[in-house]
Coordinates of C-alpha atoms in Angstrom, one line a residue:
X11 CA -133.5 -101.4 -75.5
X12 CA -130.7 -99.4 -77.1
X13 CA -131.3 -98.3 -81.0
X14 CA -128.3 -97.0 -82.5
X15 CA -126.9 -96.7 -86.1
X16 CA -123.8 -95.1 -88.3
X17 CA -124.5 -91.2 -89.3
X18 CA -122.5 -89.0 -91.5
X19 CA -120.5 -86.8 -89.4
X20 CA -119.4 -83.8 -89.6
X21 CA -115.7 -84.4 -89.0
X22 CA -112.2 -81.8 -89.8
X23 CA -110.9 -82.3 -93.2
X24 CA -106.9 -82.0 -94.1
X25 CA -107.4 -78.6 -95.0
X26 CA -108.1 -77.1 -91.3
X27 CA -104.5 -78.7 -90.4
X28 CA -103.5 -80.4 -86.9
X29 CA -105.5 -81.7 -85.1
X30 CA -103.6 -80.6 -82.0
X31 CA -104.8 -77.1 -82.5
X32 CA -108.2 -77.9 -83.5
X33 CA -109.3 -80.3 -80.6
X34 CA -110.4 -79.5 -77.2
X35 CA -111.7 -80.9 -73.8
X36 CA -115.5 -81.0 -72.8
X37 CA -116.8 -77.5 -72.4
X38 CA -117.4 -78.0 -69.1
X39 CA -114.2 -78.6 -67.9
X40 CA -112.6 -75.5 -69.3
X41 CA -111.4 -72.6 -67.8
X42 CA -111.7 -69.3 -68.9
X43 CA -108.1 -68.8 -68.8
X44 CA -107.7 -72.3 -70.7
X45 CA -110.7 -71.3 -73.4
X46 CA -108.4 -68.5 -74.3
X47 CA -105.0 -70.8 -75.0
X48 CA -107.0 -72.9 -77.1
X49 CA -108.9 -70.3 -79.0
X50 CA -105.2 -68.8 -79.6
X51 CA -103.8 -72.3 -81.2
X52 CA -105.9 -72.0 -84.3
X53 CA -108.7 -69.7 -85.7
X54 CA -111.1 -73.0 -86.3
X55 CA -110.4 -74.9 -82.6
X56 CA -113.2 -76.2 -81.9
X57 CA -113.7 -74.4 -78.6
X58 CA -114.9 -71.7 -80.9
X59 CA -118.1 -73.8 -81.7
X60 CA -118.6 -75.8 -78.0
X61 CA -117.6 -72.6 -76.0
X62 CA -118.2 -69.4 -78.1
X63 CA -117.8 -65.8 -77.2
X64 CA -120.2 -63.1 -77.6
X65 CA -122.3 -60.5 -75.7
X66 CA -125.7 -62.4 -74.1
X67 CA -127.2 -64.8 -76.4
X68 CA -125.3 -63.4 -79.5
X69 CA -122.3 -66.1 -78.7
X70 CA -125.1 -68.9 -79.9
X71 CA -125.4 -67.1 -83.1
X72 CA -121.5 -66.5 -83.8
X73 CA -121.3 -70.7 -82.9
X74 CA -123.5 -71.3 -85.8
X75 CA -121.8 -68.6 -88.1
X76 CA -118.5 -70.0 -87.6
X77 CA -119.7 -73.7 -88.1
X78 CA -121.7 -72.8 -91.4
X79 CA -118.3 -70.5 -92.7
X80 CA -115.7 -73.7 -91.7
X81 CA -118.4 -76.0 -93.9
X82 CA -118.4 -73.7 -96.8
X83 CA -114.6 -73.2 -96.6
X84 CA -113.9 -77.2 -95.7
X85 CA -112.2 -76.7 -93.2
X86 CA -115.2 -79.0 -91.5
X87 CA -117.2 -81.4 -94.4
X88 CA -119.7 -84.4 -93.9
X89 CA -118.6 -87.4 -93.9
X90 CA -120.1 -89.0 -97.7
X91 CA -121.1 -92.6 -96.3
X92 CA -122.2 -93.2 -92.5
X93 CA -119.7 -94.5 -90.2
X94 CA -119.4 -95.7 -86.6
X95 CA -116.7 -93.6 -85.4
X96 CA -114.2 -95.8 -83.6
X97 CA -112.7 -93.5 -80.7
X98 CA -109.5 -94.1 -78.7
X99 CA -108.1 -91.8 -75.8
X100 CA -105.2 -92.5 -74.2
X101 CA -103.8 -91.4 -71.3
X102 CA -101.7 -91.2 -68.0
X103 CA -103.4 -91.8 -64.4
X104 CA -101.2 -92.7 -61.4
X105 CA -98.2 -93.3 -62.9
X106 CA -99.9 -95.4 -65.9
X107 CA -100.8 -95.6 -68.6
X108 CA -104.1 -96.6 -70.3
X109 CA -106.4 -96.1 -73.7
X110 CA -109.8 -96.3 -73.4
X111 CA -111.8 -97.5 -76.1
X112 CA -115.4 -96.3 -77.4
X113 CA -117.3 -95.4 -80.5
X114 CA -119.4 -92.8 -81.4
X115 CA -122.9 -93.3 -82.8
X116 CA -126.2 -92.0 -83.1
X117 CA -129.0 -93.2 -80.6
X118 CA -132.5 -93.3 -80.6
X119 CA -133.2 -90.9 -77.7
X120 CA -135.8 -92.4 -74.7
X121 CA -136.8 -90.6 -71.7
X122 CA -135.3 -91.6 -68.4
X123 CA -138.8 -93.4 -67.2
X124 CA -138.3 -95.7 -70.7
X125 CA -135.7 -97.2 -68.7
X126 CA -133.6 -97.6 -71.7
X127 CA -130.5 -94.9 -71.1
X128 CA -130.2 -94.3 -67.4
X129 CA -129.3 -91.2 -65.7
X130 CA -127.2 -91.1 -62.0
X131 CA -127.6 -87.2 -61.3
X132 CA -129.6 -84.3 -61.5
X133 CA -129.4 -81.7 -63.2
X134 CA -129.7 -77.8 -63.3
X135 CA -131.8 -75.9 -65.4
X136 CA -129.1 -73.0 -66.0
X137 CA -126.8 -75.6 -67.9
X138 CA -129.7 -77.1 -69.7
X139 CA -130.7 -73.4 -71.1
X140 CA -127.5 -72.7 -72.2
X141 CA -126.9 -76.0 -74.3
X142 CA -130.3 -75.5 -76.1
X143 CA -129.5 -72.4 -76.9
X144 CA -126.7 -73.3 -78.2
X145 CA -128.1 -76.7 -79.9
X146 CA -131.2 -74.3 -81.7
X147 CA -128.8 -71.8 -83.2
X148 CA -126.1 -74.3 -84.7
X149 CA -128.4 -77.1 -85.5
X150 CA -126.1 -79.1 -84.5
X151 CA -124.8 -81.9 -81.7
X152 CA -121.8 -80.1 -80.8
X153 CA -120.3 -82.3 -78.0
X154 CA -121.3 -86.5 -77.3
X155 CA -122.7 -87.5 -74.1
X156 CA -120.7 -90.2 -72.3
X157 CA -122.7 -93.3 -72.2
X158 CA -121.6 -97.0 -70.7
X159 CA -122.9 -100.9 -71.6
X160 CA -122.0 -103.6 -70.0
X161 CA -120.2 -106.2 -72.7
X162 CA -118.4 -108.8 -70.9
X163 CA -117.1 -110.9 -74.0
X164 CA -116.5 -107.5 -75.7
X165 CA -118.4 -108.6 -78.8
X166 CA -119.3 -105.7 -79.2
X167 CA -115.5 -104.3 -79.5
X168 CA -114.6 -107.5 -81.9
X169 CA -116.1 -105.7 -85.5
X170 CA -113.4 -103.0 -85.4
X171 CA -110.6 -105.0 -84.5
X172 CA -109.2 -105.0 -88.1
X173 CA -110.1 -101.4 -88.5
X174 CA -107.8 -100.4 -85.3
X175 CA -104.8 -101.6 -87.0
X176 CA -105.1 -99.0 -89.8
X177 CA -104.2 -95.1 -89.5
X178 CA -106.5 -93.3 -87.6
X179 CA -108.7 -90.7 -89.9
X180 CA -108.0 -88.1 -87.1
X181 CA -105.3 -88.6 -84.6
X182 CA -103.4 -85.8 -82.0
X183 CA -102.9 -84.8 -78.7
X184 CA -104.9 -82.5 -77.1
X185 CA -103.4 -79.5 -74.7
X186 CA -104.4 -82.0 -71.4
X187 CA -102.0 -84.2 -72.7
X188 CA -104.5 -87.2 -74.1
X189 CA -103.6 -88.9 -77.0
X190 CA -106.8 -89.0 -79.1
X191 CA -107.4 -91.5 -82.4
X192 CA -110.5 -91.5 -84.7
X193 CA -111.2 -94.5 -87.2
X194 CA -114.2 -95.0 -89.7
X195 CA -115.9 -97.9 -89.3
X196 CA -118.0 -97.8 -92.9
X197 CA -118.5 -101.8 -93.7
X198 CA -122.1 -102.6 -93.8
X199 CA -121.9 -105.9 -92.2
X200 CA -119.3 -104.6 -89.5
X201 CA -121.7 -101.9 -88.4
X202 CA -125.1 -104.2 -88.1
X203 CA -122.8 -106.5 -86.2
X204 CA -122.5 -103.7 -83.7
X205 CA -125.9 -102.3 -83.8
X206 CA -126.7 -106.0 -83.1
X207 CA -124.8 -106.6 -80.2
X208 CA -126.1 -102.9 -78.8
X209 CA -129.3 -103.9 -79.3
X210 CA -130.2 -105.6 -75.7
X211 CA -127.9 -103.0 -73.8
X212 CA -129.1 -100.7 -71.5
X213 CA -127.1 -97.5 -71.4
X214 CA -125.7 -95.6 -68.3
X215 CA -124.5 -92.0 -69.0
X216 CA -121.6 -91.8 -67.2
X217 CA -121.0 -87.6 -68.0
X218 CA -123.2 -85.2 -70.1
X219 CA -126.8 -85.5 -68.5
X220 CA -127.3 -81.6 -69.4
X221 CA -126.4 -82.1 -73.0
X222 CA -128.6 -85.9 -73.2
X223 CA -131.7 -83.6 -71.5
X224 CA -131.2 -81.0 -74.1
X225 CA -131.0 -83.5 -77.4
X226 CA -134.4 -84.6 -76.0
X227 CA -136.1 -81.0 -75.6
X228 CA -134.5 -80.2 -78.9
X229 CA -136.4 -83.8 -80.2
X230 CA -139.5 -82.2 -79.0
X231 CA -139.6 -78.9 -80.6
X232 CA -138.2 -80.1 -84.1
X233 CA -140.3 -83.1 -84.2
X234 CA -143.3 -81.2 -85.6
X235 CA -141.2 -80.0 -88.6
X236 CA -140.3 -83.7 -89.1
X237 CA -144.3 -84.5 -89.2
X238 CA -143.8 -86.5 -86.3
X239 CA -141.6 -89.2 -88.5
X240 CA -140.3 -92.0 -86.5
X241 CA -137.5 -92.6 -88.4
X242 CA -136.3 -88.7 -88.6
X243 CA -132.7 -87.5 -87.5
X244 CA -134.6 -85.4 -85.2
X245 CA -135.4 -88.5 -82.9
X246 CA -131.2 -89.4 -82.8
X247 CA -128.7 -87.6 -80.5
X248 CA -125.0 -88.8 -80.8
X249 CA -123.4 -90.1 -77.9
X250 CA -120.1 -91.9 -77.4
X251 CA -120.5 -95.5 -76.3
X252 CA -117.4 -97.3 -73.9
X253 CA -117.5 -100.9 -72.8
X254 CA -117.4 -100.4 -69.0
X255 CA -116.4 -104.2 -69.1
X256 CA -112.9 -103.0 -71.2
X257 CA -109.9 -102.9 -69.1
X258 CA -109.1 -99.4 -70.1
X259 CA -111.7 -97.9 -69.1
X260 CA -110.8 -96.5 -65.4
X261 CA -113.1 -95.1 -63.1
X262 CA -112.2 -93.2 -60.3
X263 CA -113.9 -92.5 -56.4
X264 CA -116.2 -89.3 -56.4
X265 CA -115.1 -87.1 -53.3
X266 CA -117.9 -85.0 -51.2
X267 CA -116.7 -83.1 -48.6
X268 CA -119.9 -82.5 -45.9
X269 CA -118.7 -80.1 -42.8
X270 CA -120.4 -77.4 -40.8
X271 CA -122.7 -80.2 -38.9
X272 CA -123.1 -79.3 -35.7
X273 CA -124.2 -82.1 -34.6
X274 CA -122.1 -84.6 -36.2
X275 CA -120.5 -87.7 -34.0
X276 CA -118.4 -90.1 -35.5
X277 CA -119.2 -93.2 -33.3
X278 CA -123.2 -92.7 -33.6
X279 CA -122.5 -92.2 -37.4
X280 CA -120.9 -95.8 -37.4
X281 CA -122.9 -97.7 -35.6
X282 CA -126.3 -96.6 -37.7
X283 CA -123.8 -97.4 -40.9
X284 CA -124.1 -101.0 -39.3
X285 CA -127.4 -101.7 -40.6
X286 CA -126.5 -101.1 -44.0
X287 CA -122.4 -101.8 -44.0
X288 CA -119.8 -103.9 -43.1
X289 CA -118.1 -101.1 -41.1
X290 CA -114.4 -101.7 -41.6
X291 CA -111.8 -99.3 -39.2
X292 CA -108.8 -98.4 -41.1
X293 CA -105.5 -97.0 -39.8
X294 CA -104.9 -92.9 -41.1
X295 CA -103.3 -92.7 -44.4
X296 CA -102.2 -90.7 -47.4
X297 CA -104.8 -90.4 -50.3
X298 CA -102.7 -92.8 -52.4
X299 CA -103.5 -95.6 -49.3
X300 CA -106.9 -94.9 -49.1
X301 CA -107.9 -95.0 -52.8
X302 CA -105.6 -98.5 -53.1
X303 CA -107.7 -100.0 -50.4
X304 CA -110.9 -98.7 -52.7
X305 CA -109.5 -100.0 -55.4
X306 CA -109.1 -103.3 -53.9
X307 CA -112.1 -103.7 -51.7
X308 CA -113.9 -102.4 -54.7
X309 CA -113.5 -106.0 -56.8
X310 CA -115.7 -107.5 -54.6
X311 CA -118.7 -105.1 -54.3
X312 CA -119.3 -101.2 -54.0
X313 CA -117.0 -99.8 -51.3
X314 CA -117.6 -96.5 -49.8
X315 CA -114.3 -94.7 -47.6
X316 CA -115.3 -92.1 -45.1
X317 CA -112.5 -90.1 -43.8
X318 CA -113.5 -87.9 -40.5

């Protein structure tokens, strides 16, 4: 099952100043328009590194010069002890508002067809070229994958308890508005106590299958300069791990949108759903109604709404 264990990160130091200006969404996410407001709060934001700017492949180069000059400046250092990184975002969603709780980690990395971290999409190759471009110039695990376990107790959340109610190494609000905290978890016996409870988890990415695909080709062509050593930090990504059993963790309905079939008729449509589905009717509503009755019919087993 899951192997996981502290590392020493590479984490902003006092020095590069606050954190709002350094921090940043997942690459993915961000617009061109929106790469340039963040690349305008602060010379070292971090969308520098994740997104970089350059002519052809010559950005992957510039996104390992900057990393190496923030190191040798400080305004980026290694942490001196490994840590579980305790990680806390909290945000607004429907009129409320919610933190969800995680840790970041290093993890043994498995193919799919181990079985032991679980994919739910496919993914392109144009993406995958890009991050290992990226990944082979900096050295570097630039951005975590998004991985879920399923811990019902929340044993797994009980060894930084203590921890939680300290300040935050890194704390600040990034420009989509979520509040994000950072703790070091460094106690010994706190971190095998996680590591145990991980231990029998499967994992289920829940975003960054490009960037888990790339950590493994990235595993392949390093690991003959490791010698082929099990136990080398070539054979580790870094992910960030939520309890999808916490209550703050909030997952919301995936929309497709299918249209142009010619051939398309509701009422056949329903009654072949029949075999598989309780078929429910539902009276036309706003998107608000629709996503309450997910919400609701959800608790009880996967619920699918098809609007036509």
């Amino acid at each position: 099952m899951a192997e996981i264990a502290p590392f020493r990160g590479i984490l902003y130091t006092k020095k590069a100043g606050a954190a709002e200006k350094l921090l940043a969404p997942p690459y993915d996410v961000i617009s061109d328009e929106e790469r340039a407001k963040l690349a305008a709060l602060d010379p070292h934001n971090c969308v520098r590194l994740i997104l970089p700017e350059g002519a052809g492949d010559e950005k992957y180069a510039n996104a390992a010069r900057d990393l190496n000059e923030w190191l040798r400046e400080g305004i980026l250092a290694r942490d001196a002890e490994p840590a579980l990184y305790r990680y806390h975002q909290t945000f607004s969603a429907e009129g409320k508002t919610a933190t969800r709780r995680g840790f970041i980690c290093r993890i043994r990395l498995a193919r799919f067809e181990e079985r032991v971290v679980l994919p739910h999409e496919r993914t392109l190759a144009g993406p995958k070229a890009d991050r290992l471009k990226l990944k082979r110039a900096a050295r570097a695990h630039l951005s975590q994958v998004f991985g879920l376990y399923s811990d019902p107790e929340r044993k797994s959340d009980a060894p930084f308890a203590e921890l939680e109610k300290t300040a935050p190494a890194i704390a600040g609000k990034t420009t989509d508005g979520v509040e994000q905290k950072l703790w070091r978890l460094v106690d010994k016996d706190a971190q095998a106590q996680v590591v145990a409870e991980l231990a029998a988890q499967k994992i289920y990415i829940a975003d960054g299958h490009h960037r888990y695909e790339t950590m493994l080709a990235l595993r392949d062509e390093l690991r003959a300069e490791s010698g082929n050593n099990p136990r080398s930090s070539v054979e580790y990504g870094t992910i960030f791990l939520a309890n999808m059993d916490d209550p703050g963790l909030l997952v919301f309905p995936t929309h497709r949108v299918v249209h142009g079939l010619a051939s398309f008729d509701l009422p056949s449509v329903l009654e072949r759903a029949k075999q598989w589905f309780e078929v429910t009717p539902m009276a036309a509503g706003d998107a608000a109604a629709v996503r309450a009755e997910l919400a609701e019919r959800g608790r009880a087993r996967p619920t699918f709404a098809l609007a036509a």
